[in-house]
């Protein structure tokens, strides 16, 4: 007689194979997780809610009306997703892994690297147990589950479909162009702007630039048609894709994705919301760094065409799909002015309050810290490291003091905060008037670097933990005014300059002594 684990595999192996063909999650790993998380399909959660992976009901699930069950896990009566079928549970599990950047390293692995996948899931925090990876590997090897990985590869890939409520950024038949949990960072909105390729000139920007870092780019609606694909990197927009969606009144929307590094569709293809159409990149002759240029064109029933603000289109998508994600530029919610008042009345009051305070109360330093610490920004730095947390706090406080000393208005300050976060660098020249130039750059996994230019030349200096502590103490001293803080900061940095000069003098003297010894 087959064991309960073997019975589970025989019953659900086809679901796991389908998920690998759609999303690339190894069937062996999915089955092993299902066995452990659902107790071979016999746990109360799996029996009553068809939830085989212990997935909790998050805010976006609940806001979209997703059903849930109450169970005790880390705390009493926590809410867990409830699915109509076990197949829906398998689908949602794959979407969570695919669309959450925490698990992105796993998808860079081969589909037969089950050990890498198991270790990657544990490292990303899928489960709290330190033996989670070894438990999964043991189940896979004991039950020879890798044969289902090979079966999935032999059958070939499938195009994903989204028939159930998905995670934030996607909902039912609608999706944002990149997966985000809270907000997309827009570095350049629709409308007049300074031409990034020709300083001193202005241009009308017919789209929005979304900060990206190797992101999968997604179709935004069901029943879309790929009307144009460009693989020529020597054009302004580089590799690009244009999709078209019809409306009942005969009008159409065309959405264009530019500067892609990879294209995953061809002209004539039909796509659904959430279908991957490519990967973000930096191709083309009009780009200064990796991002997605997302443009929207409205084609009337009479054939007339006009470019529209993509924020208006995204607001429509968010309303139709009940997507609790927005687009932020310099701390401002770009979708707010296009929100449908009728839809807002149906949105929980808590959500509206959060959206309004997020826009009204955001300070430049708070905005920059959010950008540096949020996975959604595409420029995030890990904040679970105490030294990195201190560096981020110091970095944002220095920026805030610099803009106050320079008397920047809020709009300028918010723009500087965005630039500082995206470039991970701030200009401290206003705080150090005795120097020709002074910049601070923050780096992942390392202490910040000061780049200083004085009368003797230029040098770089990596801040020690003690120096960061002294800078932070000066910035956080409530008894000091801005001018006094500036004096303290300048003093600390000038001490670094003096120490560097003394080191250079010592090195020169040692060189002279060695030369004199050689002459003797």
Short mmCIF file of C-alpha atoms in Angstrom, two decimals:
data_model
loop_
_atom_site.label_atom_id
_atom_site.label_comp_id
_atom_site.label_asym_id
_atom_site.label_seq_id
_atom_site.Cartn_x
_atom_site.Cartn_y
_atom_site.Cartn_z
CA UNK A 1 0.00 0.00 0.00
CA UNK A 2 1.33 3.44 -0.94
CA UNK A 3 2.36 5.78 1.89
CA UNK A 4 0.34 8.93 2.55
CA UNK A 5 3.15 10.98 1.01
CA UNK A 6 3.12 8.86 -2.11
CA UNK A 7 -0.66 9.17 -2.31
CA UNK A 8 -0.28 12.95 -2.11
CA UNK A 9 2.26 12.96 -4.93
CA UNK A 10 0.11 10.76 -7.14
CA UNK A 11 -2.88 13.06 -6.59
CA UNK A 12 -1.17 16.42 -7.13
CA UNK A 13 1.90 15.78 -9.31
CA UNK A 14 0.13 17.12 -12.40
CA UNK A 15 -0.54 20.42 -10.62
CA UNK A 16 3.16 20.76 -9.80
CA UNK A 17 4.22 19.88 -13.35
CA UNK A 18 1.83 22.51 -14.72
CA UNK A 19 3.29 25.15 -12.39
CA UNK A 20 6.84 24.39 -13.53
CA UNK A 21 5.77 24.67 -17.17
CA UNK A 22 4.10 28.03 -16.47
CA UNK A 23 6.48 29.72 -14.06
CA UNK A 24 9.68 27.67 -13.81
CA UNK A 25 9.26 26.54 -10.19
CA UNK A 26 10.60 22.96 -10.07
CA UNK A 27 7.78 20.46 -9.63
CA UNK A 28 9.87 18.52 -7.12
CA UNK A 29 10.21 21.57 -4.87
CA UNK A 30 6.51 22.44 -5.12
CA UNK A 31 5.50 18.88 -4.22
CA UNK A 32 7.94 18.71 -1.31
CA UNK A 33 6.62 22.02 0.03
CA UNK A 34 3.05 20.80 -0.35
CA UNK A 35 3.86 17.60 1.54
CA UNK A 36 5.47 19.47 4.43
CA UNK A 37 3.16 22.49 4.61
CA UNK A 38 -0.10 20.56 4.31
CA UNK A 39 0.89 17.40 6.21
CA UNK A 40 0.27 15.40 3.04
CA UNK A 41 -3.00 17.25 2.45
CA UNK A 42 -4.39 16.25 5.84
CA UNK A 43 -3.91 19.47 7.82
CA UNK A 44 -6.98 21.43 8.86
CA UNK A 45 -5.92 24.36 6.69
CA UNK A 46 -5.58 22.21 3.58
CA UNK A 47 -8.81 20.30 4.23
CA UNK A 48 -11.01 23.31 4.99
CA UNK A 49 -9.38 26.01 2.82
CA UNK A 50 -7.58 24.04 0.07
CA UNK A 51 -4.46 25.93 1.26
CA UNK A 52 -1.51 23.55 0.77
CA UNK A 53 1.35 26.03 1.28
CA UNK A 54 0.48 27.89 4.49
CA UNK A 55 -0.10 31.18 2.64
CA UNK A 56 -1.49 33.92 4.84
CA UNK A 57 -4.13 36.36 3.61
CA UNK A 58 -2.32 39.67 3.07
CA UNK A 59 -3.82 43.12 2.67
CA UNK A 60 -4.13 42.95 -1.12
CA UNK A 61 -5.91 39.58 -0.89
CA UNK A 62 -8.38 40.83 1.68
CA UNK A 63 -8.95 44.17 -0.08
CA UNK A 64 -9.90 42.31 -3.26
CA UNK A 65 -12.48 40.25 -1.37
CA UNK A 66 -10.43 37.08 -1.15
CA UNK A 67 -11.86 34.47 1.22
CA UNK A 68 -9.94 33.39 4.30
CA UNK A 69 -9.95 31.05 7.26
CA UNK A 70 -8.82 31.73 10.84
CA UNK A 71 -6.07 29.51 12.23
CA UNK A 72 -3.45 29.78 14.93
CA UNK A 73 0.12 29.97 13.65
CA UNK A 74 2.57 32.53 15.10
CA UNK A 75 -0.42 34.23 16.73
CA UNK A 76 -4.00 33.14 17.49
CA UNK A 77 -6.66 33.51 14.80
CA UNK A 78 -4.44 34.59 11.91
CA UNK A 79 -6.05 34.90 8.49
CA UNK A 80 -5.03 32.38 5.81
CA UNK A 81 -6.05 32.34 2.14
CA UNK A 82 -8.99 30.14 1.28
CA UNK A 83 -9.16 28.76 -2.28
CA UNK A 84 -11.95 27.29 -4.37
CA UNK A 85 -9.70 24.42 -5.46
CA UNK A 86 -6.33 22.91 -4.63
CA UNK A 87 -5.22 23.94 -8.12
CA UNK A 88 -5.80 27.59 -7.17
CA UNK A 89 -3.58 27.08 -4.13
CA UNK A 90 -0.78 25.75 -6.35
CA UNK A 91 -1.21 28.67 -8.76
CA UNK A 92 -1.10 31.31 -6.02
CA UNK A 93 1.99 29.68 -4.51
CA UNK A 94 3.81 29.99 -7.85
CA UNK A 95 2.72 33.61 -8.31
CA UNK A 96 3.99 34.60 -4.88
CA UNK A 97 7.40 33.10 -5.63
CA UNK A 98 7.52 34.52 -9.16
CA UNK A 99 6.38 38.05 -8.32
CA UNK A 100 8.24 38.66 -5.06
CA UNK A 101 11.79 39.93 -5.49
CA UNK A 102 12.80 38.04 -2.34
CA UNK A 103 12.79 34.86 -4.41
CA UNK A 104 14.33 36.30 -7.59
CA UNK A 105 17.65 34.52 -6.99
CA UNK A 106 15.86 31.16 -7.20
CA UNK A 107 14.63 31.86 -10.73
CA UNK A 108 18.22 32.42 -11.86
CA UNK A 109 18.88 28.75 -11.05
CA UNK A 110 18.39 25.82 -13.40
CA UNK A 111 15.06 24.03 -13.05
CA UNK A 112 16.87 20.82 -12.11
CA UNK A 113 18.84 22.51 -9.30
CA UNK A 114 16.42 21.46 -6.58
CA UNK A 115 19.07 21.84 -3.87
CA UNK A 116 19.72 25.45 -4.89
CA UNK A 117 15.99 26.15 -4.90
CA UNK A 118 15.47 24.66 -1.43
CA UNK A 119 18.37 26.60 0.04
CA UNK A 120 17.20 29.76 -1.75
CA UNK A 121 13.69 29.46 -0.29
CA UNK A 122 15.10 29.09 3.20
CA UNK A 123 17.50 32.02 2.73
CA UNK A 124 14.65 34.23 1.45
CA UNK A 125 12.63 33.45 4.58
CA UNK A 126 9.83 31.27 3.20
CA UNK A 127 9.79 29.41 6.54
CA UNK A 128 11.36 30.17 9.92
CA UNK A 129 12.82 26.68 10.47
CA UNK A 130 16.59 26.48 10.03
CA UNK A 131 16.13 22.92 8.78
CA UNK A 132 13.56 23.86 6.12
CA UNK A 133 15.91 23.38 3.16
CA UNK A 134 17.29 20.08 4.43
CA UNK A 135 13.74 18.81 5.10
CA UNK A 136 12.67 19.65 1.53
CA UNK A 137 15.79 18.05 0.05
CA UNK A 138 15.23 14.90 2.12
CA UNK A 139 11.65 14.55 0.85
CA UNK A 140 12.70 15.14 -2.78
CA UNK A 141 15.51 12.58 -2.70
CA UNK A 142 13.63 9.98 -0.66
CA UNK A 143 10.64 10.08 -3.03
CA UNK A 144 12.58 10.63 -6.28
CA UNK A 145 10.52 13.74 -7.06
CA UNK A 146 13.01 15.06 -9.62
CA UNK A 147 11.43 12.80 -12.23
CA UNK A 148 8.52 15.27 -12.31
CA UNK A 149 10.98 18.10 -13.07
CA UNK A 150 12.15 16.13 -16.10
CA UNK A 151 8.56 15.46 -17.19
CA UNK A 152 7.80 19.20 -17.09
CA UNK A 153 10.85 20.03 -19.20
CA UNK A 154 9.96 17.35 -21.76
CA UNK A 155 6.43 18.71 -22.17
CA UNK A 156 7.65 22.30 -22.71
CA UNK A 157 6.55 25.67 -21.32
CA UNK A 158 2.98 26.94 -20.95
CA UNK A 159 1.72 30.54 -21.11
CA UNK A 160 0.55 31.62 -17.63
CA UNK A 161 -3.12 32.42 -17.02
CA UNK A 162 -4.48 34.30 -14.04
CA UNK A 163 -7.90 33.12 -12.99
CA UNK A 164 -7.56 33.71 -9.23
CA UNK A 165 -6.79 36.67 -7.00
CA UNK A 166 -3.05 37.26 -7.13
CA UNK A 167 -0.65 39.25 -4.98
CA UNK A 168 -0.20 43.04 -4.90
CA UNK A 169 0.26 44.64 -8.31
CA UNK A 170 -1.99 42.05 -9.95
CA UNK A 171 -5.63 41.28 -9.40
CA UNK A 172 -7.81 39.00 -11.47
CA UNK A 173 -7.68 40.20 -15.06
CA UNK A 174 -5.52 43.31 -14.53
CA UNK A 175 -1.89 43.93 -13.67
CA UNK A 176 0.59 46.77 -13.37
CA UNK A 177 3.48 46.66 -15.89
CA UNK A 178 5.98 45.69 -13.16
CA UNK A 179 5.35 43.70 -9.99
CA UNK A 180 5.36 45.85 -6.88
CA UNK A 181 3.89 45.40 -3.40
CA UNK A 182 3.18 49.05 -2.55
CA UNK A 183 4.37 51.53 -5.17
CA UNK A 184 6.22 51.92 -8.47
CA UNK A 185 8.97 54.54 -8.35
CA UNK A 186 8.54 56.94 -11.26
CA UNK A 187 11.76 58.86 -11.86
CA UNK A 188 10.32 60.98 -14.68
CA UNK A 189 6.54 61.55 -15.12
CA UNK A 190 4.48 62.48 -18.19
CA UNK A 191 4.82 66.06 -19.40
CA UNK A 192 7.48 68.74 -19.88
CA UNK A 193 10.88 68.00 -18.39
CA UNK A 194 14.57 68.81 -18.77
CA UNK A 195 15.94 66.70 -21.61
CA UNK A 196 18.23 64.14 -19.92
CA UNK A 197 20.24 63.73 -23.12
CA UNK A 198 20.59 67.47 -23.88
CA UNK A 199 21.16 69.54 -20.70
CA UNK A 200 19.67 73.00 -20.90
CA UNK A 201 16.87 71.93 -23.26
CA UNK A 202 13.32 70.83 -22.48
CA UNK A 203 11.20 68.14 -24.06
CA UNK A 204 7.70 66.71 -23.70
CA UNK A 205 7.97 63.27 -22.14
CA UNK A 206 5.26 61.03 -23.64
CA UNK A 207 5.33 58.40 -20.92
CA UNK A 208 6.56 57.62 -17.42
CA UNK A 209 9.99 56.22 -16.51
CA UNK A 210 9.75 53.48 -13.88
CA UNK A 211 12.82 52.50 -11.87
CA UNK A 212 13.69 48.86 -12.59
CA UNK A 213 16.42 46.33 -11.95
CA UNK A 214 16.07 43.27 -14.13
CA UNK A 215 12.29 43.22 -13.65
CA UNK A 216 9.88 41.05 -15.59
CA UNK A 217 7.58 43.35 -17.58
CA UNK A 218 3.93 42.35 -17.58
CA UNK A 219 0.88 42.75 -19.78
CA UNK A 220 -1.73 44.87 -18.02
CA UNK A 221 -5.02 43.35 -19.23
CA UNK A 222 -6.51 40.16 -20.62
CA UNK A 223 -7.01 39.59 -24.34
CA UNK A 224 -4.21 41.92 -25.37
CA UNK A 225 -2.55 41.68 -28.78
CA UNK A 226 1.13 42.26 -29.52
CA UNK A 227 1.02 44.78 -32.39
CA UNK A 228 4.68 45.75 -32.59
CA UNK A 229 8.07 44.35 -31.56
CA UNK A 230 11.38 46.14 -32.11
CA UNK A 231 14.71 44.35 -31.59
CA UNK A 232 16.89 47.21 -32.89
CA UNK A 233 18.97 48.59 -30.01
CA UNK A 234 20.16 51.53 -32.13
CA UNK A 235 16.78 53.29 -31.94
CA UNK A 236 15.84 55.84 -29.29
CA UNK A 237 13.69 53.39 -27.31
CA UNK A 238 15.90 50.36 -27.95
CA UNK A 239 14.20 46.98 -27.71
CA UNK A 240 10.48 47.67 -27.33
CA UNK A 241 7.04 46.04 -27.38
CA UNK A 242 3.61 47.56 -28.03
CA UNK A 243 0.40 45.87 -26.87
CA UNK A 244 -3.19 46.76 -27.77
CA UNK A 245 -6.37 46.32 -25.73
CA UNK A 246 -9.87 46.89 -27.06
CA UNK A 247 -12.79 48.64 -25.37
CA UNK A 248 -16.55 48.03 -25.83
CA UNK A 249 -17.05 51.44 -27.47
CA UNK A 250 -14.60 50.58 -30.27
CA UNK A 251 -11.67 52.55 -28.86
CA UNK A 252 -8.33 50.96 -28.05
CA UNK A 253 -5.40 51.48 -25.73
CA UNK A 254 -1.86 50.85 -26.89
CA UNK A 255 0.81 50.41 -24.20
CA UNK A 256 4.48 50.61 -25.19
CA UNK A 257 7.43 49.24 -23.19
CA UNK A 258 10.87 50.65 -24.11
CA UNK A 259 14.57 49.99 -23.31
CA UNK A 260 14.07 46.24 -22.73
CA UNK A 261 17.01 43.87 -22.34
CA UNK A 262 14.95 40.85 -23.45
CA UNK A 263 11.71 40.37 -25.39
CA UNK A 264 9.54 37.34 -24.65
CA UNK A 265 6.73 37.80 -27.22
CA UNK A 266 6.33 38.26 -30.96
CA UNK A 267 3.97 40.31 -33.09
CA UNK A 268 0.54 38.70 -33.31
CA UNK A 269 0.72 36.98 -29.91
CA UNK A 270 -2.26 37.18 -27.56
CA UNK A 271 -1.46 37.99 -23.93
CA UNK A 272 -3.33 38.10 -20.64
CA UNK A 273 -2.80 40.25 -17.56
CA UNK A 274 0.46 39.28 -15.91
CA UNK A 275 1.93 37.59 -18.98
CA UNK A 276 5.67 38.30 -19.15
CA UNK A 277 6.43 40.30 -22.30
CA UNK A 278 10.10 40.97 -21.59
CA UNK A 279 12.74 42.11 -19.09
CA UNK A 280 13.68 45.69 -18.22
CA UNK A 281 17.01 47.01 -19.46
CA UNK A 282 19.00 49.95 -20.73
CA UNK A 283 18.91 49.53 -24.53
CA UNK A 284 18.48 52.40 -26.99
CA UNK A 285 20.19 55.68 -27.75
CA UNK A 286 18.01 57.82 -25.44
CA UNK A 287 18.62 56.34 -22.00
CA UNK A 288 20.87 57.21 -19.08
CA UNK A 289 20.35 54.06 -17.01
CA UNK A 290 18.14 51.01 -16.61
CA UNK A 291 14.44 51.79 -16.42
CA UNK A 292 11.12 51.07 -18.11
CA UNK A 293 9.68 53.82 -20.31
CA UNK A 294 5.96 53.04 -20.26
CA UNK A 295 3.83 54.96 -22.75
CA UNK A 296 0.08 54.85 -23.44
CA UNK A 297 -1.77 55.91 -26.59
CA UNK A 298 -5.56 56.15 -26.88
CA UNK A 299 -7.01 55.28 -30.30
CA UNK A 300 -10.57 56.49 -30.73
CA UNK A 301 -13.30 54.55 -32.50
CA UNK A 302 -12.79 56.92 -35.43
CA UNK A 303 -9.09 56.07 -35.62
CA UNK A 304 -7.74 59.27 -34.10
CA UNK A 305 -4.69 58.77 -31.88
CA UNK A 306 -3.33 60.73 -28.95
CA UNK A 307 -0.79 60.13 -26.21
CA UNK A 308 -2.21 60.19 -22.69
CA UNK A 309 -0.69 60.27 -19.23
CA UNK A 310 0.03 56.64 -18.29
CA UNK A 311 -0.97 57.54 -14.73
CA UNK A 312 -4.57 57.96 -15.95
CA UNK A 313 -4.48 54.53 -17.57
CA UNK A 314 -2.90 52.91 -14.49
CA UNK A 315 -5.55 54.54 -12.28
CA UNK A 316 -8.21 52.88 -14.46
CA UNK A 317 -6.43 49.52 -14.23
CA UNK A 318 -6.07 49.85 -10.45
CA UNK A 319 -9.78 50.64 -10.07
CA UNK A 320 -10.96 47.78 -12.31
CA UNK A 321 -8.63 45.25 -10.72
CA UNK A 322 -8.86 46.64 -7.16
CA UNK A 323 -5.05 46.85 -7.13
CA UNK A 324 -3.70 48.47 -3.97
CA UNK A 325 -0.48 49.69 -5.61
CA UNK A 326 0.30 53.22 -6.77
CA UNK A 327 2.92 55.17 -8.71
CA UNK A 328 5.05 57.61 -6.71
CA UNK A 329 7.16 60.51 -8.01
CA UNK A 330 9.13 62.60 -5.51
CA UNK A 331 6.82 61.46 -2.73
CA UNK A 332 3.60 62.28 -4.62
CA UNK A 333 0.94 59.80 -5.68
CA UNK A 334 0.59 60.24 -9.46
CA UNK A 335 -2.62 58.20 -9.63
CA UNK A 336 -4.52 60.25 -7.04
CA UNK A 337 -5.68 62.99 -9.45
CA UNK A 338 -7.12 60.36 -11.82
CA UNK A 339 -8.82 58.23 -9.18
CA UNK A 340 -12.50 57.55 -9.79
CA UNK A 341 -14.49 59.10 -6.90
CA UNK A 342 -17.13 56.40 -7.28
CA UNK A 343 -14.49 53.72 -6.87
CA UNK A 344 -12.95 55.56 -3.91
CA UNK A 345 -16.23 55.34 -2.04
CA UNK A 346 -16.02 51.56 -2.32
CA UNK A 347 -12.42 51.47 -1.12
CA UNK A 348 -11.93 50.80 2.61
CA UNK A 349 -11.50 54.04 4.54
CA UNK A 350 -8.22 52.81 6.01
CA UNK A 351 -6.68 52.60 2.56
CA UNK A 352 -7.70 56.17 1.70
CA UNK A 353 -6.26 57.46 4.96
CA UNK A 354 -2.96 55.75 4.31
CA UNK A 355 -2.80 57.12 0.76
CA UNK A 356 -3.58 60.68 1.83
CA UNK A 357 -1.13 60.82 4.74
CA UNK A 358 1.56 59.18 2.63
CA UNK A 359 1.37 62.12 0.23
CA UNK A 360 0.78 64.95 2.70
CA UNK A 361 3.21 64.08 5.49
CA UNK A 362 6.18 62.68 3.56
CA UNK A 363 9.37 64.61 4.30
CA UNK A 364 12.43 64.61 2.02
CA UNK A 365 14.52 62.53 4.43
CA UNK A 366 11.59 60.19 5.14
CA UNK A 367 11.01 59.77 1.41
CA UNK A 368 14.67 59.00 0.75
CA UNK A 369 14.86 56.50 3.60
CA UNK A 370 11.75 54.82 2.21
CA UNK A 371 13.39 54.56 -1.20
CA UNK A 372 16.60 53.13 0.23
CA UNK A 373 14.87 50.55 2.40
CA UNK A 374 11.91 49.52 0.22
CA UNK A 375 12.14 46.60 -2.22
CA UNK A 376 9.57 48.41 -4.38
CA UNK A 377 11.94 51.28 -5.21
CA UNK A 378 14.45 49.14 -7.10
CA UNK A 379 17.26 50.92 -5.21
CA UNK A 380 16.73 49.27 -1.83
CA UNK A 381 19.53 48.60 0.63
CA UNK A 382 19.21 45.91 3.33
CA UNK A 383 18.14 47.52 6.61
CA UNK A 384 18.40 44.42 8.81
CA UNK A 385 22.15 45.04 9.27
CA UNK A 386 22.68 47.45 12.23
CA UNK A 387 25.67 49.12 10.56
CA UNK A 388 23.76 49.54 7.28
CA UNK A 389 20.74 50.87 9.17
CA UNK A 390 22.97 53.48 10.84
CA UNK A 391 24.52 54.36 7.48
CA UNK A 392 21.09 54.84 5.85
CA UNK A 393 19.84 56.99 8.74
CA UNK A 394 22.99 59.10 8.69
CA UNK A 395 22.83 59.40 4.90
CA UNK A 396 19.23 60.65 4.93
CA UNK A 397 19.84 63.03 7.84
CA UNK A 398 22.85 64.56 6.09
CA UNK A 399 20.78 65.08 2.94
CA UNK A 400 18.00 66.72 4.96
CA UNK A 401 20.45 69.08 6.66
CA UNK A 402 22.11 69.96 3.34
CA UNK A 403 18.82 70.98 1.69
CA UNK A 404 17.83 73.00 4.78
CA UNK A 405 21.16 74.85 4.75
CA UNK A 406 20.65 75.54 1.03
CA UNK A 407 17.04 76.66 1.75
CA UNK A 408 15.53 74.36 -0.88
CA UNK A 409 11.76 74.37 -1.20
CA UNK A 410 9.86 71.11 -0.72
CA UNK A 411 9.61 70.31 -4.42
CA UNK A 412 13.35 70.77 -4.96
CA UNK A 413 14.14 68.87 -1.77
CA UNK A 414 11.96 65.90 -2.74
CA UNK A 415 13.58 65.78 -6.19
CA UNK A 416 17.04 65.86 -4.59
CA UNK A 417 15.98 63.07 -2.24
CA UNK A 418 14.93 60.91 -5.17
CA UNK A 419 18.16 61.60 -7.04
CA UNK A 420 20.22 60.88 -3.93
CA UNK A 421 18.47 57.56 -3.33
CA UNK A 422 18.63 56.42 -6.97
CA UNK A 423 22.31 57.40 -7.30
CA UNK A 424 23.13 56.53 -3.67
CA UNK A 425 25.15 59.72 -3.42
CA UNK A 426 24.67 63.19 -1.88
CA UNK A 427 26.55 66.46 -2.30
CA UNK A 428 27.79 67.73 1.08
CA UNK A 429 29.55 70.83 -0.29
CA UNK A 430 27.06 73.13 1.44
CA UNK A 431 28.04 71.58 4.80
CA UNK A 432 31.79 71.82 4.17
CA UNK A 433 32.48 75.35 2.81
CA UNK A 434 36.24 74.97 3.38
CA UNK A 435 36.47 72.23 0.75
CA UNK A 436 36.20 72.49 -3.01
CA UNK A 437 33.90 69.45 -3.18
CA UNK A 438 32.60 66.77 -0.84
CA UNK A 439 30.31 63.87 -1.72
CA UNK A 440 29.08 60.87 0.26
CA UNK A 441 28.20 57.58 -1.45
CA UNK A 442 26.43 54.72 0.29
CA UNK A 443 27.17 51.12 -0.73
CA UNK A 444 25.49 47.80 -0.06
CA UNK A 445 27.40 45.66 2.42
CA UNK A 446 30.13 48.29 2.97
CA UNK A 447 30.62 51.50 4.90
CA UNK A 448 29.93 54.81 3.07
CA UNK A 449 32.67 56.53 1.06
CA UNK A 450 33.55 60.23 1.31
CA UNK A 451 34.98 61.76 -1.88
CA UNK A 452 36.80 64.98 -0.99
CA UNK A 453 38.55 67.63 -3.07
CA UNK A 454 40.65 70.28 -1.30
CA UNK A 455 43.54 72.58 -2.23
CA UNK A 456 45.96 69.64 -2.28
CA UNK A 457 43.92 67.37 -4.56
CA UNK A 458 41.27 64.66 -4.27
CA UNK A 459 40.98 61.49 -2.20
CA UNK A 460 38.42 58.91 -1.08
CA UNK A 461 37.88 57.87 2.51
CA UNK A 462 35.79 54.97 3.83
CA UNK A 463 34.01 56.07 7.00
CA UNK A 464 34.77 53.99 10.05
CA UNK A 465 31.98 52.91 12.40
CA UNK A 466 33.31 55.40 14.96
CA UNK A 467 33.14 58.26 12.42
CA UNK A 468 29.59 57.30 11.46
CA UNK A 469 28.67 57.28 15.14
CA UNK A 470 30.09 60.79 15.63
CA UNK A 471 28.28 62.11 12.54
CA UNK A 472 25.00 60.50 13.66
CA UNK A 473 25.34 61.93 17.17
CA UNK A 474 25.76 65.45 15.77
CA UNK A 475 22.81 65.05 13.41
CA UNK A 476 20.53 63.66 16.13
CA UNK A 477 21.41 66.19 18.84
CA UNK A 478 18.10 67.96 19.50
CA UNK A 479 19.91 70.75 21.36
CA UNK A 480 21.77 71.85 18.23
CA UNK A 481 20.41 74.15 15.54
CA UNK A 482 21.16 73.65 11.86
CA UNK A 483 24.17 75.96 11.88
CA UNK A 484 25.65 74.25 14.91
CA UNK A 485 25.09 70.85 13.29
CA UNK A 486 26.76 72.10 10.15
CA UNK A 487 29.76 73.20 12.22
CA UNK A 488 30.02 69.78 13.89
CA UNK A 489 29.76 67.95 10.57
CA UNK A 490 32.36 70.21 8.96
CA UNK A 491 34.66 69.66 11.95
CA UNK A 492 34.43 65.87 11.71
CA UNK A 493 35.09 65.92 7.96
CA UNK A 494 37.95 68.41 8.35
CA UNK A 495 39.55 66.04 10.89
CA UNK A 496 39.40 63.34 8.20
CA UNK A 497 41.09 65.74 5.76
CA UNK A 498 43.86 66.57 8.28
CA UNK A 499 44.42 62.87 9.03
CA UNK A 500 44.72 62.17 5.31
CA UNK A 501 47.23 65.01 4.89
CA UNK A 502 49.30 63.72 7.82
CA UNK A 503 49.26 60.23 6.32
CA UNK A 504 50.42 61.58 2.96
CA UNK A 505 53.19 63.62 4.63
CA UNK A 506 54.32 60.54 6.56
CA UNK A 507 54.39 58.45 3.39
CA UNK A 508 56.44 61.11 1.62
CA UNK A 509 58.88 61.38 4.52
CA UNK A 510 59.29 57.61 4.62
CA UNK A 511 59.99 57.67 0.90
CA UNK A 512 62.60 60.39 1.33
CA UNK A 513 64.31 58.49 4.15
CA UNK A 514 64.47 55.36 2.02
CA UNK A 515 65.94 57.30 -0.89
CA UNK A 516 68.62 58.85 1.35
CA UNK A 517 69.48 55.40 2.72
CA UNK A 518 69.94 54.11 -0.82
CA UNK A 519 72.20 57.07 -1.70
CA UNK A 520 74.43 56.35 1.30
#
